[in-house]
Amino acid sequence: MSQSQSAPEAQGIVGKAGWPSAAFLAAWALVLGNEGGFVDDPADPGGATCWGVTERVARAAGYTGPMRDLPRLTAERIGYERYWKPYRLDDLDPRLATQVFDGIYNSGPAAVRWLQQACGATVDGDLGPKTIAAAAAVPPPKLIGRFDARRLMFLADLTTWPSFGRGWARRIGHNLLQGEA
């Protein structure tokens, strides 16, 4: 624990009433490993980030301090409230939910369309009951492979691929190993 973190901050949101499942906490650990701390890369159109949270998202969530000092717990709450809970990721196999969460966290709602394409659901961008049922019908390792293939194809088409493609490819490779695909 760093000296700037209080004991509750270092503990995160584990065990607090109304807070996330073990699946979220495992996915959050993977995302933190992929994102790291503060970064302000001039080639990144998202601008300054900390724990993968852009300044725009942090401000929308009510954070007013310097991005470099964004508390991990604040990022964790944003991850849960903005990128996990609204997408009903607890309704998916935890291995798949981790992949989808990382995709949403990194690229936004396009990840829902990758999932729908990967599982044969109607591609409408809504992660609702029909998509959840279609995803449940495909063995998770197979679906994770398909999902991450769609993700990689999407990322390779971005104009920022020359700057960030190697890191994205490594991220997806790491995720595939985690998802047993």
PDB file of C-alpha atoms in Angstrom:
ATOM      1  CA  MET A   1       0.000   0.000   0.000  1.00  0.00           C
ATOM      2  CA  SER A   2       1.406   3.374  -0.957  1.00  0.00           C
ATOM      3  CA  GLN A   3       1.571   6.089   1.677  1.00  0.00           C
ATOM      4  CA  SER A   4      -0.998   8.110  -0.297  1.00  0.00           C
ATOM      5  CA  GLN A   5      -3.619   5.344   0.043  1.00  0.00           C
ATOM      6  CA  SER A   6      -5.720   4.844   3.132  1.00  0.00           C
ATOM      7  CA  ALA A   7      -6.424   1.296   4.267  1.00  0.00           C
ATOM      8  CA  PRO A   8      -9.988   1.335   2.816  1.00  0.00           C
ATOM      9  CA  GLU A   9      -8.633   2.702  -0.477  1.00  0.00           C
ATOM     10  CA  ALA A  10      -6.075  -0.102  -0.656  1.00  0.00           C
ATOM     11  CA  GLN A  11      -8.814  -2.668   0.009  1.00  0.00           C
ATOM     12  CA  GLY A  12     -10.945  -1.450  -2.877  1.00  0.00           C
ATOM     13  CA  ILE A  13     -14.613  -2.292  -2.906  1.00  0.00           C
ATOM     14  CA  VAL A  14     -14.387  -5.947  -1.929  1.00  0.00           C
ATOM     15  CA  GLY A  15     -17.118  -6.973   0.469  1.00  0.00           C
ATOM     16  CA  LYS A  16     -19.054  -3.702   0.489  1.00  0.00           C
ATOM     17  CA  ALA A  17     -22.835  -4.051   0.306  1.00  0.00           C
ATOM     18  CA  GLY A  18     -24.249  -3.538  -3.177  1.00  0.00           C
ATOM     19  CA  TRP A  19     -20.860  -3.786  -4.799  1.00  0.00           C
ATOM     20  CA  PRO A  20     -19.582  -6.165  -7.371  1.00  0.00           C
ATOM     21  CA  SER A  21     -19.287  -9.848  -7.732  1.00  0.00           C
ATOM     22  CA  ALA A  22     -16.133 -11.910  -7.663  1.00  0.00           C
ATOM     23  CA  ALA A  23     -16.367 -11.952 -11.487  1.00  0.00           C
ATOM     24  CA  PHE A  24     -16.117  -8.162 -11.620  1.00  0.00           C
ATOM     25  CA  LEU A  25     -13.188  -8.111  -9.198  1.00  0.00           C
ATOM     26  CA  ALA A  26     -11.279 -10.668 -11.284  1.00  0.00           C
ATOM     27  CA  ALA A  27     -12.038  -8.722 -14.467  1.00  0.00           C
ATOM     28  CA  TRP A  28     -10.998  -5.473 -12.776  1.00  0.00           C
ATOM     29  CA  ALA A  29      -7.648  -7.019 -11.824  1.00  0.00           C
ATOM     30  CA  LEU A  30      -7.069  -7.959 -15.475  1.00  0.00           C
ATOM     31  CA  VAL A  31      -8.000  -4.464 -16.670  1.00  0.00           C
ATOM     32  CA  LEU A  32      -5.671  -2.849 -14.129  1.00  0.00           C
ATOM     33  CA  GLY A  33      -2.862  -5.085 -15.361  1.00  0.00           C
ATOM     34  CA  ASN A  34      -3.592  -3.974 -18.922  1.00  0.00           C
ATOM     35  CA  GLU A  35      -4.050  -0.283 -18.171  1.00  0.00           C
ATOM     36  CA  GLY A  36      -1.554   0.569 -15.459  1.00  0.00           C
ATOM     37  CA  GLY A  37      -1.492   3.990 -13.783  1.00  0.00           C
ATOM     38  CA  PHE A  38      -1.202   7.507 -15.156  1.00  0.00           C
ATOM     39  CA  VAL A  39      -0.435   7.956 -18.873  1.00  0.00           C
ATOM     40  CA  ASP A  40      -0.525  11.095 -20.985  1.00  0.00           C
ATOM     41  CA  ASP A  41       0.533   9.983 -24.475  1.00  0.00           C
ATOM     42  CA  PRO A  42       0.192  12.768 -27.067  1.00  0.00           C
ATOM     43  CA  ALA A  43      -0.708  10.155 -29.710  1.00  0.00           C
ATOM     44  CA  ASP A  44      -3.733   8.988 -27.683  1.00  0.00           C
ATOM     45  CA  PRO A  45      -6.917  10.807 -28.747  1.00  0.00           C
ATOM     46  CA  GLY A  46      -8.369  10.015 -25.317  1.00  0.00           C
ATOM     47  CA  GLY A  47      -5.822  12.289 -23.656  1.00  0.00           C
ATOM     48  CA  ALA A  48      -4.548  11.812 -20.126  1.00  0.00           C
ATOM     49  CA  THR A  49      -5.727   8.637 -18.403  1.00  0.00           C
ATOM     50  CA  CYS A  50      -5.211   7.063 -15.027  1.00  0.00           C
ATOM     51  CA  TRP A  51      -6.105   3.419 -14.424  1.00  0.00           C
ATOM     52  CA  GLY A  52      -7.510   3.551 -17.979  1.00  0.00           C
ATOM     53  CA  VAL A  53     -10.065   6.256 -17.093  1.00  0.00           C
ATOM     54  CA  THR A  54      -9.982   9.227 -19.449  1.00  0.00           C
ATOM     55  CA  GLU A  55     -10.213  12.731 -18.086  1.00  0.00           C
ATOM     56  CA  ARG A  56     -13.594  13.208 -19.805  1.00  0.00           C
ATOM     57  CA  VAL A  57     -15.024  10.123 -18.063  1.00  0.00           C
ATOM     58  CA  ALA A  58     -13.466  11.041 -14.696  1.00  0.00           C
ATOM     59  CA  ARG A  59     -14.974  14.542 -14.849  1.00  0.00           C
ATOM     60  CA  ALA A  60     -18.382  13.133 -15.839  1.00  0.00           C
ATOM     61  CA  ALA A  61     -18.169  10.890 -12.747  1.00  0.00           C
ATOM     62  CA  GLY A  62     -17.524  13.933 -10.541  1.00  0.00           C
ATOM     63  CA  TYR A  63     -13.759  13.682 -10.075  1.00  0.00           C
ATOM     64  CA  THR A  64     -12.221  17.181  -9.976  1.00  0.00           C
ATOM     65  CA  GLY A  65      -8.598  16.566  -9.020  1.00  0.00           C
ATOM     66  CA  PRO A  66      -5.517  16.108 -11.189  1.00  0.00           C
ATOM     67  CA  MET A  67      -5.719  13.003 -13.370  1.00  0.00           C
ATOM     68  CA  ARG A  68      -2.332  11.868 -12.096  1.00  0.00           C
ATOM     69  CA  ASP A  69      -3.923  11.567  -8.622  1.00  0.00           C
ATOM     70  CA  LEU A  70      -7.141   9.731  -9.577  1.00  0.00           C
ATOM     71  CA  PRO A  71      -7.685   7.238  -6.745  1.00  0.00           C
ATOM     72  CA  ARG A  72      -7.777   3.602  -7.777  1.00  0.00           C
ATOM     73  CA  LEU A  73     -11.035   3.175  -5.859  1.00  0.00           C
ATOM     74  CA  THR A  74     -12.629   5.955  -7.929  1.00  0.00           C
ATOM     75  CA  ALA A  75     -11.506   4.208 -11.119  1.00  0.00           C
ATOM     76  CA  GLU A  76     -12.839   0.918  -9.766  1.00  0.00           C
ATOM     77  CA  ARG A  77     -16.243   2.477  -9.079  1.00  0.00           C
ATOM     78  CA  ILE A  78     -16.295   4.017 -12.556  1.00  0.00           C
ATOM     79  CA  GLY A  79     -15.391   0.644 -14.060  1.00  0.00           C
ATOM     80  CA  TYR A  80     -18.214  -1.069 -12.224  1.00  0.00           C
ATOM     81  CA  GLU A  81     -20.882   1.600 -12.627  1.00  0.00           C
ATOM     82  CA  ARG A  82     -20.121   2.604 -16.220  1.00  0.00           C
ATOM     83  CA  TYR A  83     -18.654  -0.479 -17.909  1.00  0.00           C
ATOM     84  CA  TRP A  84     -19.842  -3.567 -15.977  1.00  0.00           C
ATOM     85  CA  LYS A  85     -23.226  -3.101 -14.340  1.00  0.00           C
ATOM     86  CA  PRO A  86     -25.097  -1.376 -17.230  1.00  0.00           C
ATOM     87  CA  TYR A  87     -23.990  -4.150 -19.595  1.00  0.00           C
ATOM     88  CA  ARG A  88     -25.230  -6.910 -17.257  1.00  0.00           C
ATOM     89  CA  LEU A  89     -21.881  -8.660 -17.403  1.00  0.00           C
ATOM     90  CA  ASP A  90     -22.690 -10.746 -14.322  1.00  0.00           C
ATOM     91  CA  ASP A  91     -25.180 -12.558 -16.583  1.00  0.00           C
ATOM     92  CA  LEU A  92     -22.350 -13.914 -18.776  1.00  0.00           C
ATOM     93  CA  ASP A  93     -19.862 -16.688 -18.082  1.00  0.00           C
ATOM     94  CA  PRO A  94     -17.176 -14.975 -15.956  1.00  0.00           C
ATOM     95  CA  ARG A  95     -14.419 -15.786 -18.460  1.00  0.00           C
ATOM     96  CA  LEU A  96     -16.400 -14.163 -21.255  1.00  0.00           C
ATOM     97  CA  ALA A  97     -17.529 -11.277 -19.049  1.00  0.00           C
ATOM     98  CA  THR A  98     -13.878 -10.454 -18.384  1.00  0.00           C
ATOM     99  CA  GLN A  99     -13.156 -10.232 -22.113  1.00  0.00           C
ATOM    100  CA  VAL A 100     -16.225  -8.110 -22.832  1.00  0.00           C
ATOM    101  CA  PHE A 101     -15.474  -5.818 -19.885  1.00  0.00           C
ATOM    102  CA  ASP A 102     -11.914  -5.256 -21.083  1.00  0.00           C
ATOM    103  CA  GLY A 103     -13.241  -4.563 -24.582  1.00  0.00           C
ATOM    104  CA  ILE A 104     -15.843  -2.073 -23.342  1.00  0.00           C
ATOM    105  CA  TYR A 105     -13.310  -0.432 -21.018  1.00  0.00           C
ATOM    106  CA  ASN A 106     -10.812  -0.046 -23.860  1.00  0.00           C
ATOM    107  CA  SER A 107     -13.049   0.607 -26.896  1.00  0.00           C
ATOM    108  CA  GLY A 108     -16.540   1.400 -25.654  1.00  0.00           C
ATOM    109  CA  PRO A 109     -19.849  -0.140 -26.714  1.00  0.00           C
ATOM    110  CA  ALA A 110     -18.397  -1.525 -29.964  1.00  0.00           C
ATOM    111  CA  ALA A 111     -17.488  -4.521 -27.783  1.00  0.00           C
ATOM    112  CA  VAL A 112     -21.176  -5.446 -27.546  1.00  0.00           C
ATOM    113  CA  ARG A 113     -21.344  -5.687 -31.340  1.00  0.00           C
ATOM    114  CA  TRP A 114     -18.223  -7.895 -31.378  1.00  0.00           C
ATOM    115  CA  LEU A 115     -19.918 -10.203 -28.880  1.00  0.00           C
ATOM    116  CA  GLN A 116     -23.114 -10.289 -30.945  1.00  0.00           C
ATOM    117  CA  GLN A 117     -21.171 -11.082 -34.110  1.00  0.00           C
ATOM    118  CA  ALA A 118     -19.187 -13.765 -32.278  1.00  0.00           C
ATOM    119  CA  CYS A 119     -22.244 -15.555 -30.874  1.00  0.00           C
ATOM    120  CA  GLY A 120     -24.602 -15.128 -33.837  1.00  0.00           C
ATOM    121  CA  ALA A 121     -27.008 -12.740 -32.118  1.00  0.00           C
ATOM    122  CA  THR A 122     -28.699  -9.838 -33.875  1.00  0.00           C
ATOM    123  CA  VAL A 123     -26.147  -7.034 -34.051  1.00  0.00           C
ATOM    124  CA  ASP A 124     -28.017  -4.148 -32.461  1.00  0.00           C
ATOM    125  CA  GLY A 125     -25.552  -2.968 -29.792  1.00  0.00           C
ATOM    126  CA  ASP A 126     -27.882  -3.984 -26.939  1.00  0.00           C
ATOM    127  CA  LEU A 127     -26.510  -6.550 -24.525  1.00  0.00           C
ATOM    128  CA  GLY A 128     -29.942  -7.798 -23.521  1.00  0.00           C
ATOM    129  CA  PRO A 129     -31.578 -11.185 -22.875  1.00  0.00           C
ATOM    130  CA  LYS A 130     -31.318 -12.384 -26.495  1.00  0.00           C
ATOM    131  CA  THR A 131     -27.575 -11.692 -26.690  1.00  0.00           C
ATOM    132  CA  ILE A 132     -27.025 -13.249 -23.261  1.00  0.00           C
ATOM    133  CA  ALA A 133     -28.917 -16.393 -24.353  1.00  0.00           C
ATOM    134  CA  ALA A 134     -27.004 -16.589 -27.647  1.00  0.00           C
ATOM    135  CA  ALA A 135     -23.704 -16.211 -25.776  1.00  0.00           C
ATOM    136  CA  ALA A 136     -24.680 -18.965 -23.331  1.00  0.00           C
ATOM    137  CA  ALA A 137     -25.226 -21.338 -26.260  1.00  0.00           C
ATOM    138  CA  VAL A 138     -21.577 -21.167 -27.387  1.00  0.00           C
ATOM    139  CA  PRO A 139     -18.783 -22.797 -25.344  1.00  0.00           C
ATOM    140  CA  PRO A 140     -16.917 -19.944 -23.613  1.00  0.00           C
ATOM    141  CA  PRO A 141     -13.424 -20.683 -24.981  1.00  0.00           C
ATOM    142  CA  LYS A 142     -14.780 -20.763 -28.541  1.00  0.00           C
ATOM    143  CA  LEU A 143     -16.769 -17.559 -28.012  1.00  0.00           C
ATOM    144  CA  ILE A 144     -13.794 -15.802 -26.420  1.00  0.00           C
ATOM    145  CA  GLY A 145     -11.670 -16.658 -29.454  1.00  0.00           C
ATOM    146  CA  ARG A 146     -14.325 -15.316 -31.813  1.00  0.00           C
ATOM    147  CA  PHE A 147     -14.856 -12.195 -29.690  1.00  0.00           C
ATOM    148  CA  ASP A 148     -11.161 -11.367 -29.528  1.00  0.00           C
ATOM    149  CA  ALA A 149     -10.789 -11.987 -33.288  1.00  0.00           C
ATOM    150  CA  ARG A 150     -13.551  -9.410 -33.917  1.00  0.00           C
ATOM    151  CA  ARG A 151     -11.874  -7.050 -31.493  1.00  0.00           C
ATOM    152  CA  LEU A 152      -8.504  -7.388 -33.172  1.00  0.00           C
ATOM    153  CA  MET A 153     -10.009  -6.749 -36.616  1.00  0.00           C
ATOM    154  CA  PHE A 154     -11.732  -3.612 -35.279  1.00  0.00           C
ATOM    155  CA  LEU A 155      -8.562  -2.288 -33.662  1.00  0.00           C
ATOM    156  CA  ALA A 156      -6.420  -3.008 -36.736  1.00  0.00           C
ATOM    157  CA  ASP A 157      -8.682  -0.691 -38.764  1.00  0.00           C
ATOM    158  CA  LEU A 158      -8.165   2.284 -36.428  1.00  0.00           C
ATOM    159  CA  THR A 159      -5.866   5.111 -37.537  1.00  0.00           C
ATOM    160  CA  THR A 160      -4.081   4.828 -34.179  1.00  0.00           C
ATOM    161  CA  TRP A 161      -3.041   1.202 -34.865  1.00  0.00           C
ATOM    162  CA  PRO A 162       0.513   2.229 -35.871  1.00  0.00           C
ATOM    163  CA  SER A 163       0.995   3.869 -32.458  1.00  0.00           C
ATOM    164  CA  PHE A 164      -0.875   1.441 -30.225  1.00  0.00           C
ATOM    165  CA  GLY A 165      -1.371  -1.784 -32.211  1.00  0.00           C
ATOM    166  CA  ARG A 166       1.497  -3.695 -30.664  1.00  0.00           C
ATOM    167  CA  GLY A 167       0.195  -2.959 -27.158  1.00  0.00           C
ATOM    168  CA  TRP A 168      -3.378  -3.854 -28.122  1.00  0.00           C
ATOM    169  CA  ALA A 169      -2.224  -7.133 -29.681  1.00  0.00           C
ATOM    170  CA  ARG A 170      -0.281  -7.997 -26.512  1.00  0.00           C
ATOM    171  CA  ARG A 171      -3.309  -7.076 -24.394  1.00  0.00           C
ATOM    172  CA  ILE A 172      -5.569  -9.375 -26.398  1.00  0.00           C
ATOM    173  CA  GLY A 173      -2.980 -12.171 -26.323  1.00  0.00           C
ATOM    174  CA  HIS A 174      -2.771 -11.851 -22.543  1.00  0.00           C
ATOM    175  CA  ASN A 175      -6.569 -11.860 -22.321  1.00  0.00           C
ATOM    176  CA  LEU A 176      -6.795 -15.002 -24.455  1.00  0.00           C
ATOM    177  CA  LEU A 177      -4.429 -16.782 -22.108  1.00  0.00           C
ATOM    178  CA  GLN A 178      -6.569 -15.659 -19.152  1.00  0.00           C
ATOM    179  CA  GLY A 179      -9.777 -16.792 -20.874  1.00  0.00           C
ATOM    180  CA  GLU A 180      -8.476 -20.292 -21.682  1.00  0.00           C
ATOM    181  CA  ALA A 181      -9.389 -19.789 -25.334  1.00  0.00           C
TER     182      ALA A 181
END
